[in-house]
Amino acid sequence: GDSVTQMEGPVTLSEEAFLTINCTYTATGYPSLFWYVQYPGEGLQLLLKATKADDKGSNKGFEATYRKETTSFHLEKGSVQVSDSAVYFCALKDSGQNFVFGPGTRLSVLP
Amino acid sequence: DAGITQSPRHKVTETGTPVTLRCHQTENHRYMYWYRQDPGHGLRLIHYSYGVKDTDKGEVSDGYSVSRSKTEDFLLTLESATSSQTSVYFCAISESRDSSYEQYFGPGTRLTVT
């Protein structure tokens, strides 16, 4: 079946450092890809998405590009802030109703 | 923010008792989902609904049942709670089965089974 793999972390960075969180997927067909963010005590919020190959999703300084050839959707941000500390989930949705989530990556940004 | 509420937000219950969690939406979205979140597992789908009275099982449905009698409400019942069902439960909604449509999540219910 479909699956999503991502580094679990925790990832600890200093403020203004560059962030990469790797995400790879296995799926039949052409899924849509998502990054969600979860702040402490809250539900998941959509951060960005891409629905076809070579699409780039972006929001709040975060970016991810749908790479079909490497089945990847890595999350990047050029300069992280303390307020970016959260858990980040990579996810895919197939042509049906299946959403598949990765295990989440905890990010801590130190001042 | 999508209009999704969950109740209760926190619950402690004893092994063997029935528990019902409620998800309420004001968005009139067709699809509703229940997930559980456990460390190292991400989110795992318990059940989902694709319309009133239309539900289907997810990856981890054993020990859970659901009902949807109105578009806006989706209930999750633990028929006889066990300690393995201690978890954080999230409800989500989605407008369409189209693959481009994202899910919106509620704030979660933390359930502890003692």
XYZ file of C-alpha atoms in Angstrom:
225
model
C 0.000 0.000 0.000
C 0.863 3.666 -0.039
C 3.370 4.940 2.492
C 5.240 8.085 3.547
C 8.699 8.141 5.084
C 10.191 11.147 6.811
C 13.012 11.796 9.246
C 11.584 11.629 12.746
C 14.030 13.921 14.455
C 14.018 15.719 16.714
C 15.683 18.375 14.614
C 17.258 21.193 16.601
C 18.385 24.367 14.849
C 19.466 27.848 15.788
C 17.335 30.789 14.747
C 17.974 31.897 11.121
C 19.409 28.487 10.155
C 18.363 26.689 6.969
C 15.813 23.907 7.372
C 15.354 20.754 5.329
C 13.006 17.956 6.359
C 13.141 15.019 3.973
C 10.006 13.212 2.835
C 9.728 10.345 0.371
C 6.652 8.429 -0.619
C 5.495 5.191 -2.209
C 2.218 5.277 -4.088
C 0.469 3.938 -7.126
C -0.848 6.513 -9.527
C -0.368 10.236 -9.010
C -1.069 11.314 -5.454
C -1.313 14.854 -4.127
C 1.301 15.731 -1.518
C 0.925 17.840 1.608
C 2.862 19.243 4.521
C 0.953 19.791 7.739
C 2.213 21.509 10.900
C 1.099 20.791 14.456
C 1.772 23.259 17.266
C 1.653 22.016 20.871
C -1.853 21.154 22.024
C -3.420 21.827 18.645
C -4.655 19.932 15.620
C -2.846 19.714 12.315
C -2.878 22.745 10.005
C -2.217 22.608 6.299
C 1.119 24.282 5.537
C 1.387 23.711 1.790
C 0.458 21.279 -0.951
C 1.317 20.196 -4.503
C -1.004 18.259 -6.753
C 1.185 17.232 -9.701
C 4.790 16.607 -10.654
C 7.109 19.645 -10.563
C 4.540 21.745 -8.681
C 6.031 23.851 -5.899
C 3.954 24.528 -2.826
C 4.873 27.500 -0.659
C 3.558 29.274 2.409
C 5.025 31.374 5.256
C 8.535 31.026 3.800
C 8.324 27.233 3.554
C 8.624 25.495 0.183
C 8.424 21.961 -1.168
C 8.629 20.667 -4.737
C 6.849 17.542 -5.966
C 9.606 15.381 -7.508
C 8.089 12.399 -9.247
C 11.426 11.010 -10.420
C 12.735 10.726 -6.853
C 9.267 10.304 -5.219
C 10.147 13.089 -2.812
C 8.568 16.216 -1.329
C 11.243 17.753 0.905
C 10.292 20.738 3.066
C 12.673 23.706 3.141
C 12.865 27.108 4.756
C 15.720 29.544 4.342
C 15.696 31.096 7.817
C 13.791 29.476 10.658
C 12.344 31.329 13.632
C 11.634 30.225 17.182
C 7.926 30.349 16.292
C 8.478 27.581 13.712
C 9.043 25.069 16.514
C 6.406 22.393 15.932
C 5.873 18.912 14.540
C 5.755 18.659 10.741
C 3.887 15.892 8.918
C 4.305 14.897 5.312
C 1.202 13.285 3.785
C -0.195 12.033 0.530
C -3.703 11.593 -0.808
C -4.466 9.125 -3.515
C -7.308 9.317 -6.014
C -9.731 7.883 -3.494
C -10.188 8.909 0.094
C -6.898 7.608 1.407
C -4.749 10.092 3.269
C -1.456 8.585 4.437
C 0.699 10.444 6.955
C 4.350 10.138 7.853
C 5.340 9.765 11.524
C 6.075 13.480 11.953
C 9.305 15.412 12.507
C 9.698 17.471 15.648
C 11.543 20.754 15.048
C 12.987 22.843 17.856
C 14.427 26.267 17.028
C 16.655 27.836 19.664
C 17.090 31.616 20.034
C -10.035 28.359 10.492
C -12.384 25.583 9.466
C -15.333 25.247 11.844
C -14.574 21.940 13.510
C -15.074 21.250 17.188
C -14.471 18.105 19.194
C -15.927 17.151 22.529
C -14.834 16.397 25.090
C -11.310 17.794 24.777
C -10.004 15.609 27.586
C -11.394 12.430 29.109
C -10.211 9.869 31.604
C -12.148 6.626 31.737
C -11.787 3.124 33.120
C -11.101 -0.050 31.195
C -14.278 -1.716 29.981
C -16.475 1.369 29.877
C -18.013 2.700 26.655
C -16.858 6.114 25.458
C -18.265 8.371 22.745
C -16.350 11.226 21.170
C -18.121 13.845 19.098
C -16.979 15.807 16.066
C -19.081 18.737 14.882
C -18.514 20.768 11.711
C -20.120 23.927 10.405
C -18.566 23.721 6.910
C -21.096 21.334 5.330
C -18.218 19.183 4.051
C -19.171 15.756 2.780
C -16.265 13.710 4.126
C -15.398 13.265 7.792
C -12.624 11.199 9.357
C -11.455 9.933 12.716
C -7.745 9.435 13.350
C -5.678 8.474 16.345
C -2.241 9.928 16.943
C 0.403 7.959 18.795
C 4.146 8.618 19.140
C 6.108 7.141 16.247
C 2.981 6.318 14.237
C 1.857 9.658 12.915
C -1.883 9.642 12.289
C -3.737 6.421 11.636
C -7.213 6.338 10.152
C -9.895 4.672 12.281
C -13.064 5.244 10.254
C -14.345 7.733 7.753
C -17.687 8.859 6.387
C -18.614 9.881 2.867
C -22.134 11.004 3.672
C -24.991 10.667 6.137
C -25.205 7.035 7.247
C -22.317 6.138 4.878
C -19.169 5.030 6.684
C -16.198 2.780 6.065
C -13.342 1.269 8.034
C -9.819 2.567 8.124
C -6.491 1.045 9.065
C -7.158 0.599 12.807
C -10.917 0.139 13.160
C -11.026 -2.813 15.601
C -12.733 -1.826 18.854
C -14.280 1.330 17.364
C -17.613 2.132 15.775
C -18.924 5.317 14.202
C -22.211 6.914 13.308
C -23.233 9.857 11.192
C -26.924 10.735 11.365
C -26.449 14.360 10.299
C -24.003 16.016 7.914
C -22.475 18.050 10.716
C -21.895 15.351 13.338
C -19.620 12.307 13.322
C -19.483 10.189 16.469
C -16.728 7.765 17.444
C -17.576 5.101 20.027
C -15.173 2.880 21.894
C -17.457 0.000 22.751
C -15.363 -1.248 25.684
C -12.330 0.939 26.264
C -8.907 -0.667 26.686
C -5.584 0.822 27.761
C -4.297 0.426 24.189
C -6.892 2.995 23.142
C -5.229 5.695 25.220
C -4.377 8.214 22.535
C -5.133 11.601 21.055
C -8.074 11.465 18.651
C -8.468 13.892 15.794
C -11.455 14.526 13.591
C -10.941 15.866 10.089
C -13.175 17.023 7.252
C -12.754 17.288 3.515
C -14.952 18.680 0.796
C -14.259 16.268 -2.014
C -12.692 12.947 -2.895
C -10.656 14.806 -5.530
C -7.022 14.255 -4.703
C -6.286 17.988 -4.600
C -8.602 18.593 -1.653
C -6.870 18.828 1.698
C -8.231 17.880 5.089
C -8.994 20.284 7.912
C -8.485 19.072 11.455
C -10.205 19.618 14.757
C -8.294 20.439 17.967
C -8.194 16.844 19.210
C -9.454 14.839 22.185
C -6.959 13.399 24.645
C -8.337 10.112 25.975
C -6.764 8.218 28.860
C -7.989 4.725 29.694
C -6.908 3.572 33.173
